[in-house]
PDB file of N, CA, C and O in Angstrom:
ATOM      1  N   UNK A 992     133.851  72.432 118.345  1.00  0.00           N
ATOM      2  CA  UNK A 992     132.712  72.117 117.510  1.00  0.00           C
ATOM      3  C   UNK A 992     132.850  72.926 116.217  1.00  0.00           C
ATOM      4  O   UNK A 992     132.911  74.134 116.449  1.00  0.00           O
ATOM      5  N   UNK A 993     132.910  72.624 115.011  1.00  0.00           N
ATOM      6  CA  UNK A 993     132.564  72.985 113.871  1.00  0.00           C
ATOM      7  C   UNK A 993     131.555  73.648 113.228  1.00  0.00           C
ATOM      8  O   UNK A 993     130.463  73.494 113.774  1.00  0.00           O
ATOM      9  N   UNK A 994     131.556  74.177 112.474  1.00  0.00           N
ATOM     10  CA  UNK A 994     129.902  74.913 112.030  1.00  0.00           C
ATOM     11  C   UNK A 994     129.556  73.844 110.907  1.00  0.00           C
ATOM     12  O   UNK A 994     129.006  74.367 109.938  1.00  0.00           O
ATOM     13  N   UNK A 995     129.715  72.680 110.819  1.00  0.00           N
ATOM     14  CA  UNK A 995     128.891  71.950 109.942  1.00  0.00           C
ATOM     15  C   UNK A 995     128.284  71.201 111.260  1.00  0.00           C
ATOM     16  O   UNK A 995     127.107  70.879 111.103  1.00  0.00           O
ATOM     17  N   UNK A 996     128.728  70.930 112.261  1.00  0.00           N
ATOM     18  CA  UNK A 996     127.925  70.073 113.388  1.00  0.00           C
ATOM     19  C   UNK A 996     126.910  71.042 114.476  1.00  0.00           C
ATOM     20  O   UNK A 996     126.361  70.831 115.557  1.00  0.00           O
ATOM     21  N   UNK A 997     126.983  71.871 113.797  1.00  0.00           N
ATOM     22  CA  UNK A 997     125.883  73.010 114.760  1.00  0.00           C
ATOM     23  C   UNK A 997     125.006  73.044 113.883  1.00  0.00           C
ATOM     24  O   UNK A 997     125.082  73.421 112.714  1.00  0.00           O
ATOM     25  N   UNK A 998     123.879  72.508 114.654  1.00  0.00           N
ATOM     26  CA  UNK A 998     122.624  72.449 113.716  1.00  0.00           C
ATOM     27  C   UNK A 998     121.486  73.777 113.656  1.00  0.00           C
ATOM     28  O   UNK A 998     121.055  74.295 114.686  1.00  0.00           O
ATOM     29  N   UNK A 999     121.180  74.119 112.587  1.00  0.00           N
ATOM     30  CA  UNK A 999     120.527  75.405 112.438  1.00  0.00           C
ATOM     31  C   UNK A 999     118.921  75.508 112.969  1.00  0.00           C
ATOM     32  O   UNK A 999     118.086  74.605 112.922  1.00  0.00           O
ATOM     33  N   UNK A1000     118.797  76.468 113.332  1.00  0.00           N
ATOM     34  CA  UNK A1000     117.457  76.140 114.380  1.00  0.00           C
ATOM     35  C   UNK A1000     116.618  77.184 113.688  1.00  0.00           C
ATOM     36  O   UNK A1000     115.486  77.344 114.144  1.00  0.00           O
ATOM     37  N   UNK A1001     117.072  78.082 112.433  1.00  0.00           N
ATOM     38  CA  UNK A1001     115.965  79.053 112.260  1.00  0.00           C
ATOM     39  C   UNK A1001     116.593  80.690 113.046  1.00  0.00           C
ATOM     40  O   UNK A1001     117.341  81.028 113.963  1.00  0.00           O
ATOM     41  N   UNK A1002     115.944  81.169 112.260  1.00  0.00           N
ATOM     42  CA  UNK A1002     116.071  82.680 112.224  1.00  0.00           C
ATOM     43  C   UNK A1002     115.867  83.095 113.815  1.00  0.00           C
ATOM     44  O   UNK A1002     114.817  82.833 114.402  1.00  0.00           O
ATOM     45  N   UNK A1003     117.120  83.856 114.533  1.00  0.00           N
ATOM     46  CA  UNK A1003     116.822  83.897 116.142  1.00  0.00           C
ATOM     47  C   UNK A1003     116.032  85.239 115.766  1.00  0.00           C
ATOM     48  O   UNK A1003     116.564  86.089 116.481  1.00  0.00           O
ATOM     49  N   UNK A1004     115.269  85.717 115.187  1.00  0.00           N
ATOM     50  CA  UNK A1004     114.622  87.063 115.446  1.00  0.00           C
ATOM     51  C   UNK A1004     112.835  86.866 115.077  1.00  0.00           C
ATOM     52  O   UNK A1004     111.824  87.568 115.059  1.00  0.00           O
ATOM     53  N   UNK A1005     113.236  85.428 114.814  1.00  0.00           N
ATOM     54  CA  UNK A1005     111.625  85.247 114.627  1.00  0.00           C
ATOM     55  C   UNK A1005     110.820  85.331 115.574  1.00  0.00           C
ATOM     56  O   UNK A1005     110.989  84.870 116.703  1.00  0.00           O
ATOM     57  N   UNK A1006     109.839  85.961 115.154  1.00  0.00           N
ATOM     58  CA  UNK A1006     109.136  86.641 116.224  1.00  0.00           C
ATOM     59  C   UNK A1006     109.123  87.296 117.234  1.00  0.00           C
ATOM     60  O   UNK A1006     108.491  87.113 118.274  1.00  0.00           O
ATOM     61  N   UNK A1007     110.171  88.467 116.810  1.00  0.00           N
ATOM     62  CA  UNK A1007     110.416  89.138 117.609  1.00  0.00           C
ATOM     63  C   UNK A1007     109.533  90.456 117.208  1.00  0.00           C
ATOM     64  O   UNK A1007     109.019  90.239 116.111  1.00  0.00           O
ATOM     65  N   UNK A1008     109.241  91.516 117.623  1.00  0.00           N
ATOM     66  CA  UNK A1008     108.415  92.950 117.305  1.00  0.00           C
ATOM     67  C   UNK A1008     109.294  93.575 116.269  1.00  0.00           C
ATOM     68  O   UNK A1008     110.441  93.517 116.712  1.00  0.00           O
ATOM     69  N   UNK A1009     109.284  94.220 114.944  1.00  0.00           N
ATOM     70  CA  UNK A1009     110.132  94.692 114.111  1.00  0.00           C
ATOM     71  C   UNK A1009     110.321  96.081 114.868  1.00  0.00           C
ATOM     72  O   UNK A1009     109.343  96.515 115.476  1.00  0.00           O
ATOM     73  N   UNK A1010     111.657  96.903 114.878  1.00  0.00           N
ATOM     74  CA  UNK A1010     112.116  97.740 114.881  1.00  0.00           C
ATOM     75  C   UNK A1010     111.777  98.989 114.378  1.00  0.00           C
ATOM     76  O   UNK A1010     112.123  99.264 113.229  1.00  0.00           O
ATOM     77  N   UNK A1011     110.939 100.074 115.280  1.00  0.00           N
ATOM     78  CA  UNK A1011     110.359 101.025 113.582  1.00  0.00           C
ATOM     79  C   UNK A1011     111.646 101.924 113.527  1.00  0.00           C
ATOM     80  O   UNK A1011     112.483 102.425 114.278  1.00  0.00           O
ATOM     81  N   UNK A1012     111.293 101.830 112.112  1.00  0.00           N
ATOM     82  CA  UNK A1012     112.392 103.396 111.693  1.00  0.00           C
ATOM     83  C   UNK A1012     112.316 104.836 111.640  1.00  0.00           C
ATOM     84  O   UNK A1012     113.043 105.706 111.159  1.00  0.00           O
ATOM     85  N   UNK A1013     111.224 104.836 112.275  1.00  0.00           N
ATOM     86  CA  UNK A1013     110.954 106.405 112.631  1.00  0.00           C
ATOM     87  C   UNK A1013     110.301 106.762 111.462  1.00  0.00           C
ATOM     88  O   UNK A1013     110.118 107.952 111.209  1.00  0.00           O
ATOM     89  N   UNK A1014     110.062 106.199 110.984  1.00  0.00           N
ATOM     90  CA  UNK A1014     108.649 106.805 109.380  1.00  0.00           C
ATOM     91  C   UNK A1014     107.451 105.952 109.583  1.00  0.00           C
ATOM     92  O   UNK A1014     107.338 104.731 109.481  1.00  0.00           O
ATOM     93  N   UNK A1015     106.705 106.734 109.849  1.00  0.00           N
ATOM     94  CA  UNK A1015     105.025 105.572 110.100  1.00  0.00           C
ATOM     95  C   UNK A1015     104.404 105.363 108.914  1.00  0.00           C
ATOM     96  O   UNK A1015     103.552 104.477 108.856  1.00  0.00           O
ATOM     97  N   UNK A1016     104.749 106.207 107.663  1.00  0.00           N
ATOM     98  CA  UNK A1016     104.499 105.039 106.459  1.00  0.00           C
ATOM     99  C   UNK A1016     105.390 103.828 106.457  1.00  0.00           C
ATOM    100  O   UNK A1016     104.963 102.677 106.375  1.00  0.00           O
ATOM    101  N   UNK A1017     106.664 104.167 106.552  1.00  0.00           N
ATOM    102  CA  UNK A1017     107.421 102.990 106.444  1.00  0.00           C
ATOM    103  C   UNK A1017     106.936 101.889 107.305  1.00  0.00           C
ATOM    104  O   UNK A1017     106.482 100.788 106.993  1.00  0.00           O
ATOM    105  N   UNK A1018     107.149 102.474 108.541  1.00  0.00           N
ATOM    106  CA  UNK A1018     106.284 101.161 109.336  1.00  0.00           C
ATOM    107  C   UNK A1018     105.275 100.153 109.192  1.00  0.00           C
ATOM    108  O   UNK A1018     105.248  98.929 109.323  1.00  0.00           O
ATOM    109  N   UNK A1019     104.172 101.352 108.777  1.00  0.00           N
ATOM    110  CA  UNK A1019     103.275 100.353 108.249  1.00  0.00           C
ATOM    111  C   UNK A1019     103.286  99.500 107.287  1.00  0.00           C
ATOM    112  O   UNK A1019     102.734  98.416 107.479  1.00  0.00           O
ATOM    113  N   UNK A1020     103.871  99.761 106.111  1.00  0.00           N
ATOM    114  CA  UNK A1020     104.026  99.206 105.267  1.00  0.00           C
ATOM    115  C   UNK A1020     105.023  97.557 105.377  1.00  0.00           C
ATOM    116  O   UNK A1020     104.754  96.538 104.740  1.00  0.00           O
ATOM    117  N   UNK A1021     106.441  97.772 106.594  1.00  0.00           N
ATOM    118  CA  UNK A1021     107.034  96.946 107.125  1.00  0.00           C
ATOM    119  C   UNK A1021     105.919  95.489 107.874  1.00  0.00           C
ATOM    120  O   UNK A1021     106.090  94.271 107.928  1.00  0.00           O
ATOM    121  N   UNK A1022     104.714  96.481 108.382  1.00  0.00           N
ATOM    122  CA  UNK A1022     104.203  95.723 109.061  1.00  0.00           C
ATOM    123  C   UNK A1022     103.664  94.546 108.655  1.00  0.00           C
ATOM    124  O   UNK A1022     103.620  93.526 109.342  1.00  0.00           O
ATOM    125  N   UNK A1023     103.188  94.693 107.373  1.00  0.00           N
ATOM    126  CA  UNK A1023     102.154  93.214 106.473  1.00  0.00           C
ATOM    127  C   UNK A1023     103.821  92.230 106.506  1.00  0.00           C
ATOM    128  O   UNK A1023     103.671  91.196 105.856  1.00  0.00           O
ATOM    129  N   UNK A1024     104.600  92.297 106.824  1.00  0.00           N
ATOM    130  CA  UNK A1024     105.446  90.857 106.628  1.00  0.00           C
ATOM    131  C   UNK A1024     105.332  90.538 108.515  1.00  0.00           C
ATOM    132  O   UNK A1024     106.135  89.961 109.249  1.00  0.00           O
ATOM    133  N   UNK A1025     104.485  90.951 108.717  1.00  0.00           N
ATOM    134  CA  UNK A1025     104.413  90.240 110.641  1.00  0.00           C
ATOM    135  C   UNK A1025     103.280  88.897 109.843  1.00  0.00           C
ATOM    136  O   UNK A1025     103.523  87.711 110.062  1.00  0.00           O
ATOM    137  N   UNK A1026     102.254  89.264 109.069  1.00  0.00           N
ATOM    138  CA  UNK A1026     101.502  88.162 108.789  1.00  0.00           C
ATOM    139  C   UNK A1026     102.201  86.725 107.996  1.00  0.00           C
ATOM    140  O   UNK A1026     101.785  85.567 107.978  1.00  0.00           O
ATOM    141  N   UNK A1027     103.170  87.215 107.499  1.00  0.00           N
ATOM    142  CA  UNK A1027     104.390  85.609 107.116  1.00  0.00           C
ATOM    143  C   UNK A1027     103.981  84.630 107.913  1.00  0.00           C
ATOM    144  O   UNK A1027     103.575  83.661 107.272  1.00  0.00           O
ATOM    145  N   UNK A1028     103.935  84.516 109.027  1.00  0.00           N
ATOM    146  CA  UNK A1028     103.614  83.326 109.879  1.00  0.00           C
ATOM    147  C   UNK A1028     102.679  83.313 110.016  1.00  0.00           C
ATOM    148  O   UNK A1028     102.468  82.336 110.734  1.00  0.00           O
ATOM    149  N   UNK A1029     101.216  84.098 109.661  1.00  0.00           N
ATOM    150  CA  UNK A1029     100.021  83.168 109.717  1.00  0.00           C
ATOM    151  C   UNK A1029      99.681  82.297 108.158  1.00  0.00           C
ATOM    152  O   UNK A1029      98.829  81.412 108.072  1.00  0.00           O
ATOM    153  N   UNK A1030     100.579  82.792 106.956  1.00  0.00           N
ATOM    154  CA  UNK A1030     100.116  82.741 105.869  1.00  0.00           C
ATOM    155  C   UNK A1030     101.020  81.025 105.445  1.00  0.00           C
ATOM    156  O   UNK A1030     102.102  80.747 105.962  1.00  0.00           O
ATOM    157  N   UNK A1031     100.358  80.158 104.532  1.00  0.00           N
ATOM    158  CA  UNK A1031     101.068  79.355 103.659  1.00  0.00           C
ATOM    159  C   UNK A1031     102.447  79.653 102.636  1.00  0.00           C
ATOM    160  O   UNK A1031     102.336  80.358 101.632  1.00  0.00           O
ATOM    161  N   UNK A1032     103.732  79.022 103.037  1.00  0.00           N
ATOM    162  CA  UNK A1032     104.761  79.328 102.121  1.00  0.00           C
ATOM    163  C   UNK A1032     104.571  79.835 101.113  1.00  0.00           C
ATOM    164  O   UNK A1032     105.384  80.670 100.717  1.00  0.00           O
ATOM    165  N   UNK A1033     103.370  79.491 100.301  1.00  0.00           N
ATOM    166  CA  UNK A1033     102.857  79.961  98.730  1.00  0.00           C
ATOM    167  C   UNK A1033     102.571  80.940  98.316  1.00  0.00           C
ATOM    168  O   UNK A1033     102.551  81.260  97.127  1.00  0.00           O
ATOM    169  N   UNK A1034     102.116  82.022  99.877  1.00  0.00           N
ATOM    170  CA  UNK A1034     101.638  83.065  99.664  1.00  0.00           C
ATOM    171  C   UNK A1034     102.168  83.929  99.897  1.00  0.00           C
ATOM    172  O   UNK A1034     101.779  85.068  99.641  1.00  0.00           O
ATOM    173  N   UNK A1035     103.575  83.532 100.644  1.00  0.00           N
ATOM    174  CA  UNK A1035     104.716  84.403 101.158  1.00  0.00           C
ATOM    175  C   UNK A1035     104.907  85.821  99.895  1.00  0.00           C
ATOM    176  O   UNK A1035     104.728  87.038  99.843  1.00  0.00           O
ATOM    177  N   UNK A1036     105.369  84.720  99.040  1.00  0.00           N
ATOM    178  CA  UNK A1036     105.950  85.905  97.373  1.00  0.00           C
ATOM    179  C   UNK A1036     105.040  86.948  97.410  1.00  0.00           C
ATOM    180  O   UNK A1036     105.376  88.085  97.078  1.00  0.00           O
ATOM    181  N   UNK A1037     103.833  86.651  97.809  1.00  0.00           N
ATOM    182  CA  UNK A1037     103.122  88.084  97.202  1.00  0.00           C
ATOM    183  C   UNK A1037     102.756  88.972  98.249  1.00  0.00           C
ATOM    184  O   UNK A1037     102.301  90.055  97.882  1.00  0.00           O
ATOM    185  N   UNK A1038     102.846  88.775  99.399  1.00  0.00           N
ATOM    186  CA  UNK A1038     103.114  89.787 100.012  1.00  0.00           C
ATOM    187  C   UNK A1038     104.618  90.252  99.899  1.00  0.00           C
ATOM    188  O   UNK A1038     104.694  91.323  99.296  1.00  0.00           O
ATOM    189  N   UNK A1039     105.588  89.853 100.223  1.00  0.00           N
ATOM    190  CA  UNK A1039     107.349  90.181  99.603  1.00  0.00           C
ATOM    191  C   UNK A1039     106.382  91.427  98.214  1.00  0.00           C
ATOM    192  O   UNK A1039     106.013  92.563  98.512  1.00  0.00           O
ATOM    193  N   UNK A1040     106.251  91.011  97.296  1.00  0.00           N
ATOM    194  CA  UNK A1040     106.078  91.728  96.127  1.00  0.00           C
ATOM    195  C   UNK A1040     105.134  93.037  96.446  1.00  0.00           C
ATOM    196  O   UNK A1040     105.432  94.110  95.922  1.00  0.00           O
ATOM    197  N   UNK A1041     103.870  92.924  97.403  1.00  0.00           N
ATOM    198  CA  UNK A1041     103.263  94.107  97.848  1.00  0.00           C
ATOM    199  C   UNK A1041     104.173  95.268  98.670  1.00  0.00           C
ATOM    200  O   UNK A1041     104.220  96.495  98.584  1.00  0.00           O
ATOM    201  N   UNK A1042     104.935  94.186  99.586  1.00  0.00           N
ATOM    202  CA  UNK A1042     105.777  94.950 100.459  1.00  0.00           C
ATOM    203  C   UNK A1042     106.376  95.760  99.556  1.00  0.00           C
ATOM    204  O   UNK A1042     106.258  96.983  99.474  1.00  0.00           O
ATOM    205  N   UNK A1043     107.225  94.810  98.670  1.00  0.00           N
ATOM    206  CA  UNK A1043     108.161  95.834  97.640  1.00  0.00           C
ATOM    207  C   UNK A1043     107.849  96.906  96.758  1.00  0.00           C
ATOM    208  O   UNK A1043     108.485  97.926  96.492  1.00  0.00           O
ATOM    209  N   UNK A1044     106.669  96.452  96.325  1.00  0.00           N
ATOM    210  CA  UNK A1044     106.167  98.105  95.192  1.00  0.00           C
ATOM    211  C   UNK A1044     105.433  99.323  95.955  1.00  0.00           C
ATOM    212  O   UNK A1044     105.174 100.457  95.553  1.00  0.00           O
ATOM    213  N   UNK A1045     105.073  98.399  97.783  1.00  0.00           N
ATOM    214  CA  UNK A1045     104.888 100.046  98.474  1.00  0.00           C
ATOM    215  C   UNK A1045     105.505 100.248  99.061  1.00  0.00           C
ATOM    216  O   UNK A1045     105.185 101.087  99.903  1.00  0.00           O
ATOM    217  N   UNK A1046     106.980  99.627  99.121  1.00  0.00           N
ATOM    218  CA  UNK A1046     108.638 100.338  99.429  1.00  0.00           C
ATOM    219  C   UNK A1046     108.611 101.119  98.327  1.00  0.00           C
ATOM    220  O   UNK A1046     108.485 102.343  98.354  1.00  0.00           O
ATOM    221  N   UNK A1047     108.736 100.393  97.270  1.00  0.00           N
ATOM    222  CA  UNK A1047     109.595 101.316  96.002  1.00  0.00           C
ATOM    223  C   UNK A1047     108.550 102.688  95.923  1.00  0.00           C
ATOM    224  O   UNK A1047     109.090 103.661  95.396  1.00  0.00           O
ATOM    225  N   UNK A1048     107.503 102.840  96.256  1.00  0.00           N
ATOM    226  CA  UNK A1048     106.478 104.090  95.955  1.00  0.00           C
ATOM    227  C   UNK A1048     106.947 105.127  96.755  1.00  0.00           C
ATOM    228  O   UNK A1048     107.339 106.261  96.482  1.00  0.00           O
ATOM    229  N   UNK A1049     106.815 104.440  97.919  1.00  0.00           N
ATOM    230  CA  UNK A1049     106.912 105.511  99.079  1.00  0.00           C
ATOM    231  C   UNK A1049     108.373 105.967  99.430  1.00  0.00           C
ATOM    232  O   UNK A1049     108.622 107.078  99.897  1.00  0.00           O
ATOM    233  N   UNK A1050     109.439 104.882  99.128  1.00  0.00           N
ATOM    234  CA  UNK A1050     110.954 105.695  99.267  1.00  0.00           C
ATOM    235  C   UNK A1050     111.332 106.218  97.945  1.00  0.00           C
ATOM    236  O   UNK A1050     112.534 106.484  97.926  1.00  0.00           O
ATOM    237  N   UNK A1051     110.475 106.565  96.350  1.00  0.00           N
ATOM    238  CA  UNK A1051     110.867 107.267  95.041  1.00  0.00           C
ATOM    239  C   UNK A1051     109.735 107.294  94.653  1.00  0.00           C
ATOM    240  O   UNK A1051     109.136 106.441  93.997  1.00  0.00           O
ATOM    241  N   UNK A1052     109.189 108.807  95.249  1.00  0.00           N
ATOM    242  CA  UNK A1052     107.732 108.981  94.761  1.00  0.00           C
ATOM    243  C   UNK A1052     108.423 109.080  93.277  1.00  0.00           C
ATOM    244  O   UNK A1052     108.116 107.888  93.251  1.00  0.00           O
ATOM    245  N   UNK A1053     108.933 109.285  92.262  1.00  0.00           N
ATOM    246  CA  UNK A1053     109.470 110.244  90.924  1.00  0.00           C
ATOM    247  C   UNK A1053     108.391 108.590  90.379  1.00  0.00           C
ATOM    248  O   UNK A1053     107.309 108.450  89.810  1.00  0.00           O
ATOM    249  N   UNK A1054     109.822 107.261  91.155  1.00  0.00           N
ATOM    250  CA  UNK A1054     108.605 105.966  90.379  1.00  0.00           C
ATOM    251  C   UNK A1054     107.308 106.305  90.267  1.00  0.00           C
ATOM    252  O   UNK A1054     106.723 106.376  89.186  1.00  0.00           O
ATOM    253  N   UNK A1055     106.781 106.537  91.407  1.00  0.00           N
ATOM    254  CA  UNK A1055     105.210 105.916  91.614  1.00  0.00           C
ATOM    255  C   UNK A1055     104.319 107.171  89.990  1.00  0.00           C
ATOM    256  O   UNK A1055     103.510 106.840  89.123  1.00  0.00           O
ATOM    257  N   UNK A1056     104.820 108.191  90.191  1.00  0.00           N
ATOM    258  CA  UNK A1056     104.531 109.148  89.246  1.00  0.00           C
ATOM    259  C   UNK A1056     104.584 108.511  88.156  1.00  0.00           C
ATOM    260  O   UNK A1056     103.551 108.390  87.498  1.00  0.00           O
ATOM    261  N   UNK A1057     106.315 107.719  87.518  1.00  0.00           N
ATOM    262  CA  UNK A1057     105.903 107.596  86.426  1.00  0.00           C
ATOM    263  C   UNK A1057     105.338 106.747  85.965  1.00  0.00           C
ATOM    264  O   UNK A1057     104.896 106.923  84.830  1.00  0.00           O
ATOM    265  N   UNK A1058     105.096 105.394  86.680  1.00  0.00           N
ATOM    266  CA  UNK A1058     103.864 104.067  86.568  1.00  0.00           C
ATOM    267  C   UNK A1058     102.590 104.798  86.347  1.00  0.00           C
ATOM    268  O   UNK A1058     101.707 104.305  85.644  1.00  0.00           O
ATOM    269  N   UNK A1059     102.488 105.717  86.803  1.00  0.00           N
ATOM    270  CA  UNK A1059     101.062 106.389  87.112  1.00  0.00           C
ATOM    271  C   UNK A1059     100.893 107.104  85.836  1.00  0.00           C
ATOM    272  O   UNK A1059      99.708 107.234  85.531  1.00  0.00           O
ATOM    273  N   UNK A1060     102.008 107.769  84.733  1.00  0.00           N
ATOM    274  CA  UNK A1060     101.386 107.978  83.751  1.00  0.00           C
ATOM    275  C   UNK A1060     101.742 109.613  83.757  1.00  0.00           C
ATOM    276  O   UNK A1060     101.594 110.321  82.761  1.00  0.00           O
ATOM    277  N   UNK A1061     102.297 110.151  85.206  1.00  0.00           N
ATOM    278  CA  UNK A1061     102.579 111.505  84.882  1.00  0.00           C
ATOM    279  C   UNK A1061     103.722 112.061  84.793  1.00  0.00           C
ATOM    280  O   UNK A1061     104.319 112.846  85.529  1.00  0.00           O
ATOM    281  N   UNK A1062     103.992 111.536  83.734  1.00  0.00           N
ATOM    282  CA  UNK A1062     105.413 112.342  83.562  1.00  0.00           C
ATOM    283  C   UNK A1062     105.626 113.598  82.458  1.00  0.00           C
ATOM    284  O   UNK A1062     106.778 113.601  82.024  1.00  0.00           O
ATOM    285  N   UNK A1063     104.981 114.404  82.041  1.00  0.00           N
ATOM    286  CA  UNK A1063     104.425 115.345  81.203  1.00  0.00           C
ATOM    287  C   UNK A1063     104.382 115.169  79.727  1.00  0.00           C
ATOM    288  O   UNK A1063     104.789 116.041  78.959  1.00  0.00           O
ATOM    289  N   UNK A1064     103.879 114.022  79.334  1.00  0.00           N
ATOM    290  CA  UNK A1064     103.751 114.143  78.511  1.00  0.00           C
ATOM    291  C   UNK A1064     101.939 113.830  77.884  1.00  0.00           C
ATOM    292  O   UNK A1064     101.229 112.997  78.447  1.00  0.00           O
ATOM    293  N   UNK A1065     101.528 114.518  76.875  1.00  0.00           N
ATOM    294  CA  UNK A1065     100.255 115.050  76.825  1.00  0.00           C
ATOM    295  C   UNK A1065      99.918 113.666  75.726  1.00  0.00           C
ATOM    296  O   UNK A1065      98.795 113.520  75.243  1.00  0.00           O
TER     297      UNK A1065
END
């Protein structure tokens, strides 16, 4: 059998419990993409985009500082 005649059935980990990584911010933050499957395709992006700017905060606080305005200058 070929891999063009094997038909794709979808992600085998869907719905499975995510994996924590031993950081319970991280976790939590991992956690809002468990709601993907209650939400409409449309609304997917913006959680992806929440997920991502409280990844990017919490793994380079230096970012979150300088969005925030404190980087010393008066």
């Amino acid at each position: 059998m070929d891999d063009e005649s094997v038909e794709r059935t979808g992600d085998s980990t869907a719905g499975a419990e995510p994996s924590s990584t031993g950081d319970r911010h991280i976790d939590q933050i991992l956690a809002a993409l468990g709601r993907l499957d209650d939400l409409p395709v449309l609304d997917h992006a913006d959680v992806y985009l929440d997920v991502h700017d409280r990844l990017s905060g919490e793994l380079n606080p230096q970012q979150k500082l300088r969005e925030a305005g404190a980087h010393g200058s008066s």
